[in-house]
Each structure stands twice: as C-alpha cells, then as structure tokens.
C-alpha positions as semicolon CSV with decimal commas, in nm:
position;residue;x (nm);y (nm);z (nm)
1;X;0,200;3,714;1,612
2;X;0,366;3,547;1,902
3;X;0,700;3,677;2,037
4;X;0,773;3,890;1,747
5;X;0,803;3,580;1,521
6;X;0,588;3,487;1,240
7;X;0,285;3,252;1,314
8;X;0,298;2,884;1,239
9;X;0,109;2,556;1,194
10;X;0,218;2,189;1,135
11;X;0,005;1,975;0,912
12;X;0,041;1,636;1,034
13;X;-0,134;1,334;0,892
14;X;-0,276;1,006;1,031
15;X;-0,076;0,821;0,747
16;X;0,144;0,880;0,456
17;X;-0,046;1,002;0,156
18;X;-0,331;1,133;0,378
19;X;-0,315;1,472;0,201
20;X;-0,063;1,669;0,405
21;X;0,133;1,810;0,089
22;X;-0,169;1,931;-0,068
23;X;-0,333;2,074;0,242
24;X;-0,011;2,255;0,323
25;X;-0,009;2,398;-0,032
26;X;-0,372;2,493;-0,023
27;X;-0,328;2,657;0,319
28;X;-0,012;2,862;0,181
29;X;-0,211;2,974;-0,120
30;X;-0,522;3,064;0,085
31;X;-0,295;3,285;0,313
32;X;-0,102;3,458;0,037
33;X;-0,436;3,541;-0,132
34;X;-0,520;3,713;0,206
35;X;-0,193;3,939;0,170
36;X;0,022;3,742;0,403
37;X;0,389;3,670;0,342
38;X;0,394;3,284;0,390
39;X;0,655;2,995;0,345
40;X;0,625;2,633;0,361
41;X;0,859;2,398;0,550
42;X;0,934;2,046;0,590
43;X;1,227;1,944;0,825
44;X;1,284;1,603;0,672
45;X;1,162;1,473;0,368
46;X;1,208;1,104;0,216
47;X;1,147;1,156;-0,169
48;X;1,298;1,068;-0,504
49;X;1,107;1,346;-0,651
50;X;1,336;1,639;-0,590
51;X;1,401;2,001;-0,737
52;X;1,688;2,244;-0,768
53;X;1,663;2,587;-0,628
54;X;1,796;2,891;-0,794
55;X;2,103;2,881;-0,562
56;X;2,181;2,522;-0,665
57;X;2,014;2,339;-0,361
58;X;1,832;2,012;-0,408
59;X;1,496;1,995;-0,204
60;X;1,178;1,789;-0,214
61;X;0,943;1,869;-0,530
62;X;0,665;1,895;-0,284
63;X;0,812;2,190;-0,111
64;X;0,904;2,356;-0,439
65;X;0,532;2,333;-0,524
66;X;0,425;2,468;-0,177
67;X;0,661;2,756;-0,245
68;X;0,484;2,831;-0,560
69;X;0,163;2,803;-0,374
70;X;0,281;3,062;-0,154
71;X;0,434;3,265;-0,455
72;X;0,781;3,267;-0,305
73;X;1,105;3,125;-0,445
74;X;1,184;2,785;-0,293
75;X;1,517;2,771;-0,092
76;X;1,710;2,496;0,104
77;X;1,553;2,645;0,429
78;X;1,234;2,506;0,334
79;X;1,355;2,153;0,342
80;X;1,678;2,117;0,511
81;X;1,700;1,729;0,520
82;X;1,607;1,512;0,208
83;X;1,627;1,160;0,213
84;X;1,686;0,986;-0,126
85;X;1,624;0,619;-0,110
86;X;1,882;0,400;-0,297
87;X;1,743;0,062;-0,180
88;X;1,516;-0,079;0,087
89;X;1,778;-0,013;0,376
90;X;1,990;0,286;0,276
91;X;1,934;0,656;0,155
92;X;2,145;0,945;0,039
93;X;2,126;1,224;0,301
94;X;2,095;1,572;0,155
95;X;2,157;1,851;0,405
96;X;2,093;2,210;0,309
97;X;2,068;2,106;-0,050
98;X;2,380;1,914;-0,075
99;X;2,455;1,546;-0,030
100;X;2,669;1,456;0,290
101;X;2,663;1,070;0,242
102;X;2,485;0,761;0,251
103;X;2,325;0,607;0,568
104;X;2,131;0,286;0,651
105;X;1,791;0,338;0,823
106;X;1,943;0,199;1,143
107;X;2,242;0,437;1,119
108;X;2,014;0,746;1,043
109;X;1,760;0,687;1,329
110;X;2,032;0,547;1,551
111;X;2,225;0,874;1,602
112;X;2,270;1,104;1,286
113;X;1,910;1,212;1,274
114;X;1,952;1,371;1,631
115;X;2,247;1,572;1,499
116;X;2,035;1,707;1,234
117;X;1,778;1,858;1,469
118;X;1,956;2,163;1,549
119;X;1,998;2,280;1,178
120;X;1,637;2,183;1,106
121;X;1,522;2,414;1,369
122;X;1,764;2,698;1,287
123;X;1,590;2,688;0,938
124;X;1,266;2,702;1,074
125;X;1,338;2,989;1,295
126;X;1,507;3,175;1,012
127;X;1,193;3,136;0,802
128;X;0,957;3,264;1,099
129;X;1,179;3,576;1,160
130;X;1,118;3,648;0,795
131;X;0,767;3,559;0,702
132;X;0,421;3,647;0,844
133;X;0,351;3,255;0,870
134;X;0,539;2,930;0,807
135;X;0,314;2,637;0,716
136;X;0,509;2,320;0,812
137;X;0,428;1,976;0,696
138;X;0,476;1,663;0,888
139;X;0,587;1,313;0,751
140;X;0,420;0,990;0,793
141;X;0,233;0,994;1,110
142;X;0,326;1,180;1,433
143;X;0,226;0,880;1,623
144;X;0,514;0,654;1,512
145;X;0,599;0,585;1,873
146;X;0,926;0,396;1,791
147;X;1,074;0,717;1,614
148;X;0,953;0,978;1,854
149;X;1,277;0,996;2,046
150;X;1,476;1,117;1,744
151;X;1,177;1,295;1,558
152;X;1,278;1,611;1,346
153;X;0,971;1,641;1,143
154;X;0,654;1,605;1,333
155;X;0,602;1,638;1,723
156;X;0,952;1,696;1,782
157;X;0,947;2,011;1,560
158;X;0,587;2,130;1,713
159;X;0,726;2,091;2,056
160;X;1,045;2,287;1,997
161;X;0,870;2,572;1,828
162;X;0,551;2,561;2,009
163;X;0,353;2,510;1,696
164;X;-0,032;2,405;1,687
165;X;-0,081;2,081;1,518
166;X;-0,369;2,004;1,284
167;X;-0,409;1,628;1,176
168;X;-0,527;1,543;0,829
169;X;-0,698;1,211;0,765
170;X;-0,802;1,041;0,438
171;X;-1,161;0,925;0,473
172;X;-1,166;0,781;0,113
173;X;-0,947;0,502;0,279
174;X;-1,203;0,432;0,542
175;X;-1,128;0,428;0,919
176;X;-1,075;0,797;0,962
177;X;-1,240;0,824;1,298
178;X;-1,020;0,552;1,447
179;X;-0,718;0,703;1,283
180;X;-0,784;1,059;1,439
181;X;-0,856;0,903;1,788
182;X;-0,559;0,653;1,785
183;X;-0,314;0,916;1,656
184;X;-0,399;1,143;1,945
185;X;-0,394;0,885;2,213
186;X;-0,063;0,751;2,125
187;X;0,100;1,098;2,195
188;X;0,239;1,188;2,519
189;X;0,049;1,456;2,717
190;X;0,297;1,733;2,617
191;X;0,252;1,639;2,259
192;X;-0,108;1,589;2,277
193;X;-0,150;1,962;2,425
194;X;-0,027;2,083;2,086
195;X;-0,280;1,894;1,870
196;X;-0,552;2,149;1,811
197;X;-0,761;1,927;1,601
198;X;-0,848;1,757;1,265
199;X;-0,912;1,792;0,904
200;X;-1,110;1,531;0,711
201;X;-0,968;1,504;0,344
202;X;-1,113;1,340;0,025
203;X;-1,460;1,321;0,149
204;X;-1,730;1,222;-0,103
205;X;-2,109;1,273;-0,030
206;X;-2,331;1,451;0,198
207;X;-2,129;1,614;0,487
208;X;-2,460;1,619;0,708
209;X;-2,398;1,238;0,735
210;X;-2,068;1,280;0,874
211;X;-2,140;1,552;1,133
212;X;-2,270;1,300;1,432
213;X;-1,915;1,122;1,382
214;X;-1,753;1,452;1,413
215;X;-1,965;1,541;1,711
216;X;-1,881;1,208;1,879
217;X;-1,499;1,265;1,796
218;X;-1,513;1,602;1,986
219;X;-1,671;1,413;2,272
220;X;-1,389;1,156;2,288
221;X;-1,101;1,393;2,234
222;X;-1,209;1,746;2,324
223;X;-1,081;1,859;1,968
224;X;-1,279;2,001;1,689
225;X;-1,260;1,930;1,337
226;X;-1,150;2,224;1,135
227;X;-1,315;2,133;0,800
228;X;-1,430;1,860;0,570
229;X;-1,241;1,875;0,227
230;X;-1,417;1,718;-0,065
231;X;-1,267;1,474;-0,309
232;X;-1,106;1,665;-0,584
233;X;-1,045;1,498;-0,912
234;X;-0,749;1,603;-1,157
235;X;-0,544;1,806;-0,923
236;X;-0,213;1,695;-1,095
237;X;0,002;1,838;-0,804
238;X;0,354;1,704;-0,753
239;X;0,371;1,410;-0,541
240;X;0,621;1,361;-0,275
241;X;0,737;0,993;-0,225
242;X;0,658;0,840;-0,561
243;X;0,365;0,629;-0,666
244;X;0,303;0,379;-0,402
245;X;0,069;0,173;-0,598
246;X;0,159;-0,070;-0,856
247;X;0,270;0,157;-1,159
248;X;0,160;-0,101;-1,420
249;X;-0,145;0,059;-1,618
250;X;-0,158;0,374;-1,402
251;X;-0,252;0,667;-1,606
252;X;-0,158;1,029;-1,513
253;X;-0,449;1,243;-1,490
254;X;-0,464;1,487;-1,769
255;X;-0,678;1,771;-1,909
256;X;-1,015;1,646;-2,008
257;X;-1,014;1,782;-2,344
258;X;-1,016;1,632;-2,706
259;X;-0,715;1,628;-2,914
260;X;-0,691;1,916;-3,171
261;X;-0,595;1,680;-3,446
262;X;-0,744;1,361;-3,566
263;X;-0,527;1,133;-3,351
264;X;-0,437;1,103;-2,971
265;X;-0,077;1,040;-2,881
266;X;0,022;0,760;-2,657
267;X;0,314;0,783;-2,415
268;X;0,427;0,486;-2,212
269;X;0,656;0,553;-1,933
270;X;0,876;0,263;-1,814
271;X;0,829;0,214;-1,447
272;X;1,198;0,167;-1,361
273;X;1,296;0,080;-1,021
274;X;1,378;0,372;-0,790
275;X;1,215;0,602;-1,031
276;X;1,283;0,971;-0,972
277;X;1,101;1,279;-1,088
278;X;0,837;1,113;-1,276
279;X;0,667;1,440;-1,271
280;X;0,865;1,520;-1,578
281;X;0,580;1,351;-1,768
282;X;0,296;1,575;-1,605
283;X;0,348;1,830;-1,892
284;X;0,287;1,567;-2,153
285;X;-0,036;1,466;-1,971
286;X;-0,141;1,833;-1,956
287;X;-0,173;1,826;-2,328
288;X;-0,509;1,758;-2,472
289;X;-0,506;1,457;-2,663
290;X;-0,201;1,302;-2,503
291;X;-0,234;0,989;-2,279
292;X;0,041;0,890;-2,047
293;X;0,062;0,565;-1,861
294;X;0,316;0,380;-1,659
295;X;0,417;0,038;-1,808
296;X;0,639;-0,264;-1,707
297;X;0,594;-0,516;-1,998
298;X;0,729;-0,502;-2,339
299;X;0,396;-0,571;-2,509
300;X;0,272;-0,239;-2,358
301;X;0,538;-0,054;-2,562
302;X;0,394;-0,194;-2,903
303;X;0,109;0,087;-2,958
304;X;0,297;0,357;-2,778
305;X;0,390;0,661;-3,002
306;X;0,662;0,771;-2,752
307;X;0,843;0,576;-2,490
308;X;0,990;0,750;-2,190
309;X;1,277;0,583;-2,000
310;X;1,254;0,838;-1,686
311;X;1,506;0,926;-1,417
312;X;1,609;0,684;-1,146
313;X;1,831;0,682;-0,844
314;X;1,967;0,347;-0,949
315;X;2,059;0,348;-1,318
316;X;2,253;-0,014;-1,296
317;X;1,942;-0,149;-1,125
318;X;1,724;0,008;-1,374
319;X;1,919;-0,144;-1,670
320;X;1,907;-0,472;-1,514
321;X;1,528;-0,439;-1,464
322;X;1,476;-0,347;-1,829
323;X;1,676;-0,637;-1,963
324;X;1,495;-0,906;-1,727
325;X;1,156;-0,753;-1,831
326;X;1,221;-0,777;-2,202
327;X;1,195;-0,406;-2,222
328;X;1,556;-0,353;-2,339
329;X;1,494;-0,573;-2,659
330;X;1,160;-0,390;-2,709
331;X;1,362;-0,051;-2,684
332;X;1,605;-0,156;-2,930
333;X;1,346;-0,267;-3,191
334;X;1,178;0,069;-3,145
335;X;1,513;0,260;-3,212
336;X;1,584;0,024;-3,530
337;X;1,233;0,105;-3,663
338;X;1,265;0,483;-3,608
339;X;1,004;0,481;-3,344
340;X;1,042;0,774;-3,071
341;X;1,232;0,707;-2,762
342;X;1,314;0,969;-2,472
343;X;1,551;0,905;-2,199
344;X;1,579;1,141;-1,911
345;X;1,860;1,165;-1,676
346;X;1,907;0,806;-1,546
347;X;1,712;0,703;-1,832
348;X;1,931;0,880;-2,082
349;X;2,243;0,712;-1,911
350;X;2,077;0,382;-1,954
351;X;2,031;0,425;-2,331
352;X;2,432;0,484;-2,394
353;X;2,692;0,254;-2,469
354;X;2,869;0,219;-2,116
355;X;2,842;0,322;-1,749
356;X;3,142;0,324;-1,521
357;X;2,984;0,331;-1,156
358;X;3,185;0,315;-0,845
359;X;2,967;0,560;-0,665
360;X;2,597;0,480;-0,695
361;X;2,578;0,112;-0,741
362;X;2,974;0,051;-0,721
363;X;2,911;-0,218;-1,011
364;X;3,200;-0,089;-1,208
365;X;3,179;-0,091;-1,593
366;X;2,858;-0,205;-1,717
367;X;2,708;-0,197;-2,055
368;X;2,440;0,014;-2,150
369;X;2,156;-0,041;-2,412
370;X;2,380;0,115;-2,691
371;X;2,100;0,332;-2,840
372;X;2,297;0,654;-2,803
373;X;2,680;0,726;-2,853
374;X;2,729;0,817;-2,482
375;X;2,967;0,699;-2,213
376;X;2,881;0,786;-1,856
377;X;3,118;0,785;-1,557
378;X;2,975;0,841;-1,202
379;X;3,143;1,116;-0,984
380;X;3,133;1,166;-0,622
381;X;3,023;1,518;-0,679
382;X;2,663;1,568;-0,769
383;X;2,556;1,810;-1,055
384;X;2,291;2,040;-0,924
385;X;2,195;2,310;-1,182
386;X;1,941;2,505;-1,351
387;X;2,035;2,524;-1,708
388;X;1,882;2,726;-1,985
389;X;1,924;2,635;-2,356
390;X;1,754;2,588;-2,699
391;X;1,627;2,287;-2,883
392;X;1,408;2,262;-3,193
393;X;1,425;2,620;-3,224
394;X;1,244;2,691;-2,873
395;X;1,395;2,823;-2,553
396;X;1,418;2,550;-2,295
397;X;1,449;2,565;-1,919
398;X;1,538;2,277;-1,703
399;X;1,710;2,135;-1,391
400;X;1,997;1,891;-1,336
401;X;2,033;1,641;-1,048
402;X;2,284;1,354;-1,111
403;X;2,624;1,208;-1,035
404;X;2,672;1,066;-1,389
405;X;2,881;1,267;-1,616
406;X;2,820;1,206;-1,989
407;X;3,084;1,187;-2,255
408;X;2,871;1,243;-2,584
409;X;3,048;1,098;-2,882
410;X;2,826;1,163;-3,161
411;X;2,475;1,220;-3,274
412;X;2,300;1,550;-3,305
413;X;2,319;1,780;-2,984
414;X;2,010;1,781;-2,763
415;X;1,993;1,964;-2,446
416;X;2,357;1,863;-2,339
417;X;2,275;1,520;-2,443
418;X;2,205;1,391;-2,790
419;X;1,960;1,266;-3,030
420;X;2,018;0,958;-3,296
421;X;1,717;0,942;-3,525
422;X;1,400;0,899;-3,322
423;X;1,604;0,837;-2,987
424;X;1,649;1,155;-2,760
425;X;1,861;1,182;-2,441
426;X;1,929;1,449;-2,186
427;X;2,005;1,507;-1,825
428;X;1,748;1,800;-1,812
429;X;1,454;1,735;-1,592
430;X;1,157;1,967;-1,637
431;X;1,256;2,068;-2,001
432;X;0,886;1,950;-2,118
433;X;0,730;2,227;-1,897
434;X;0,856;2,487;-2,151
435;X;0,567;2,516;-2,390
436;X;0,701;2,601;-2,693
437;X;0,979;2,322;-2,692
438;X;0,700;2,086;-2,569
439;X;0,480;2,143;-2,861
440;X;0,783;2,121;-3,124
441;X;0,888;1,798;-2,957
442;X;0,533;1,638;-2,989
443;X;0,502;1,758;-3,348
444;X;0,845;1,559;-3,410
445;X;0,700;1,257;-3,213
446;X;0,379;1,263;-3,403
447;X;0,541;1,277;-3,751
448;X;0,782;0,988;-3,655
449;X;0,484;0,794;-3,525
450;X;0,276;0,854;-3,831
451;X;-0,005;1,008;-3,606
452;X;-0,232;1,308;-3,717
453;X;-0,182;1,445;-3,365
454;X;-0,151;1,830;-3,344
455;X;-0,050;2,001;-3,008
456;X;-0,287;2,257;-2,880
457;X;-0,152;2,583;-2,966
458;X;-0,247;2,766;-2,631
459;X;-0,160;2,513;-2,358
460;X;0,040;2,682;-2,083
461;X;0,177;2,434;-1,831
462;X;0,260;2,730;-1,576
463;X;-0,111;2,856;-1,595
464;X;-0,243;2,509;-1,564
465;X;-0,041;2,467;-1,244
466;X;-0,140;2,808;-1,109
467;X;-0,499;2,697;-1,172
468;X;-0,438;2,372;-0,976
469;X;-0,274;2,567;-0,678
470;X;-0,573;2,818;-0,679
471;X;-0,817;2,512;-0,668
472;X;-0,612;2,405;-0,359
473;X;-0,662;2,748;-0,204
474;X;-1,030;2,726;-0,280
475;X;-1,067;2,398;-0,108
476;X;-0,936;2,549;0,220
477;X;-1,104;2,878;0,182
478;X;-1,464;2,716;0,121
479;X;-1,432;2,394;0,319
480;X;-1,233;2,465;0,623
481;X;-1,309;2,714;0,910
482;X;-1,045;2,981;0,816
483;X;-1,096;3,201;1,097
484;X;-1,028;2,931;1,344
485;X;-0,721;2,820;1,147
486;X;-0,592;3,179;1,125
487;X;-0,628;3,204;1,507
488;X;-0,434;2,888;1,541
489;X;-0,150;3,022;1,321
490;X;-0,126;3,347;1,501
491;X;-0,188;3,233;1,848
492;X;-0,104;2,881;1,880
493;X;-0,295;2,597;2,013
494;X;-0,566;2,670;2,273
495;X;-0,501;2,627;2,624
496;X;-0,665;2,346;2,828
497;X;-0,693;2,076;2,548
498;X;-0,785;1,742;2,749
499;X;-0,549;1,439;2,752
500;X;-0,671;1,139;2,575
501;X;-0,548;0,810;2,749
502;X;-0,340;0,600;2,744
503;X;-0,081;0,846;2,588
504;X;0,270;0,741;2,460
505;X;0,414;0,409;2,610
C-alpha cells in the first residue's frame, strides 16, 4: 500500500441514488472475503436513517450496513459528520456521533462546513492507519460546482487524501453516458486527474449492446469502465436518504415465499413527514406472508392488520399531519376496536397524551393522540443508547435516538414504553430484528386481527441480511474488473489521465 497507509478508493456517483451505498458495501464485502481488513467511510452524510454504535455515537445507517459488509464494528470514525434535516432549510449537525447544533443550509455551506474538514480528514487518516483498505462513499454528485469550494465528502476528500475515484451511474434512469461525460467535464484538471473511470449500475439486458457506447466513452474521456452491474431485485439493503419517491402505495420488498399459515398479514406504515429509521419495518417485510406498505390516507388503514406509526425528526409536525389527513381519527377508531397499532420513537410520542417541546419544534405544549398514558418532554440532550431487554418472553435488542423523555403513567410495560390493549409504544428502534420477539409480536397481532397467520419458525433477519450483503459482494466479484479495482485501491489513480474540457468554471 502507498506510503505505509492502507489503500483507498472513493465511490462517487453521477446523481443521488445512483447506487454509491450498495456499491461501496459490495466492494467492502468482496475485499473482506479476499482476506483484507477493510472499513467504510463517508465524511458527511445527510440522512434521517441513523444508527447508534456500541460507544453511543450516532452515524448513518448506510455506514453501519457497510461496516457489517466489511465484518467490522461500526464507529463514529466511519461517518464523522451526519446532517439530520429538520425541515427544508435546516439540519441538526452531528459531529463524531454527538449533536452540536442546528444550522441552516446557508450557514453550513457558508462557513461551518469548512471547519469540519480537518476532523473529517483526521478520521479518514486514522482509519487508513488501521485498515488495509478504506472504501469511501461520496454524496450526491462530485460535480456540484456551486459547492466544490467547501466540499468535505467528494473531490475535496479525494484530493486531500490522493484517493482514486470511480464514478457510479444508474443506467436504469437513462442518460448514463451523458452523466459520466458531464460529471468528468465539470471537474477541474486536478480533480479529473483522480477520476479513474466508471461503473455502470442497474443494467438490464445484453451487455454486448452496451459495449460500443463504453468504447466511445473511453474515446471521449480516456477513462475505462470497470464493470457493468446488473439490476438486482430484492436487495432490501438499508437506504440512506429516505424514500425519495412518493410513499403512498410503496411496498417494501420482501421474501418471495408463501405464508406458513392460511392468511397473510397486512402492515400499513404511516408515511409521516421527516420519517426516520423506516428500516424498522424491514424485519417485518422479511417474514413470509407479511406485506408492508406505506400509506397516507385513512381508508388505507381499514384493511391493515397492523398499523405502524414510525420514527420522525418532527413529532409535532407529524401529529399535525396525522390530524390533517384524517389518520388520527382512524388510529383512534382502531384503538377503540382493539386493532393493533405500534408506535416507534416519534410515533410512540405521538400516541401519548401530551408533548412539551421547546427543543425540536419549539411549539410548547401540544396534545398527543391520547392512545397511550404517556407524557413526553423534549430535552436538549439526545438519548443515544443500545438497550437490551425482554418482551413477550423473548430477549430484545434495540437502539435509541431521541430528545423526547417519556413519562409512562400506566399500561403494561413494553420495551421501556407501554402497551394498552392492542396499542403498543416504544422508543426502541430495531427491536423487530430480534427474531424470537418479532415472531411473538406477530402472533399477538394475528390473534388481535383475527388472522390465521403463522410466523415462519426459522426466519433469521440477521442471516437474511448477511445473504444480501454476500449478493452485493457477488455483484462486484462477478461483474466488475476486480484486478483493476484492486490496483486502484493499492496504487491510486493511473498517471496521465487526459483532461476533458471545459473543466470547472
């Protein structure tokens, strides 16, 4: 490796959602299967989908997933800056796993971001001194010319660390050749010298039909394409920035297997604003015979056997949304009829009697939905924890990320929250990934819903996740030029890459 440091690579993308996260995870899994000690890294992440490390640090779930792909424990070093949007114009800034304040986009890009460059690079250097290879993920596009001056996640990191860059493009969207060429041509000569080539993602069809275009792209840019990754259905890997499409009717991909019992179980997830950690329902979608969909209309709750009110970065805003849409009344009817409802984190807070919030929304005292005997007061300090407990006779592990402190005033205890009839509430994310508890919970839901649903006795969410990560490693191993990628990681970008005009303005 170069200079006594571990090797490295930056996986950039032509757009958001081009596939950077899954490609990074796939490269990590491929390398660790080769016997290398590898770590993921993303200098700055903007996401409401986060995770708590064992040392109590909050990082993006995508980096936690990539760490699992690399078979290492996730740490704050892997995602030193996390931005958690609280609206269209402001975000909570999380530095080394702890919140350090709220900033507008203008304030962040206007000065604070530059201050964070040094700690970001220090984290990367520490990882490179410990691991054989560090696979870095970029954000959005490296050709955001309006943000290049303060960049701490794309070419700014690549330049400072002398990392080779591979650009991923989503061909399923169309226009991938223009995206590759335009991305390269909008970079400065110094940045272009690190862009080694491209990876085509989500290709459907006969690769031989694509090859003339790849040859022409090489002629135009002097850069090769390192692989064409086929479209892979049902990966079910943690997403980074949330579901960007309209959530109404969106169904989480699930195991293609018939139900064990006579009935399926239908789960409706309220698509609240600023939804966080919607991956909580992935463990439900992994169960044969469980259908999970996101909804935003009260009539879509009618045929649901379970309704989930998920986490949110804006509990008060979510409450108003539930009321405006008529979902609050539909939830109240369900509770009165003894039909199952589960509130997680912000959803749990919304199901309570009262919220006192001078921190998140600064709305003061707001009435909750009154379905659980809970009062919530928002504190300045954020709770970041990895609790372990028991519910329904089963061991449960989870993680907590919240400013709200719950005062539970009744009901049956349930994972530090409570249960009243068929309404359940907890601050614990990830609890449904505990297999025994998930099966016991689904049996309770099926009984309350009058469904002849039987949980599969052998579904292991952890094993399914490992299988998906292996599929990502297989995509890289089988469809990318791994010898060339390994040379990039070990030796850096090749010398003499041609400049593609016009370059950065």
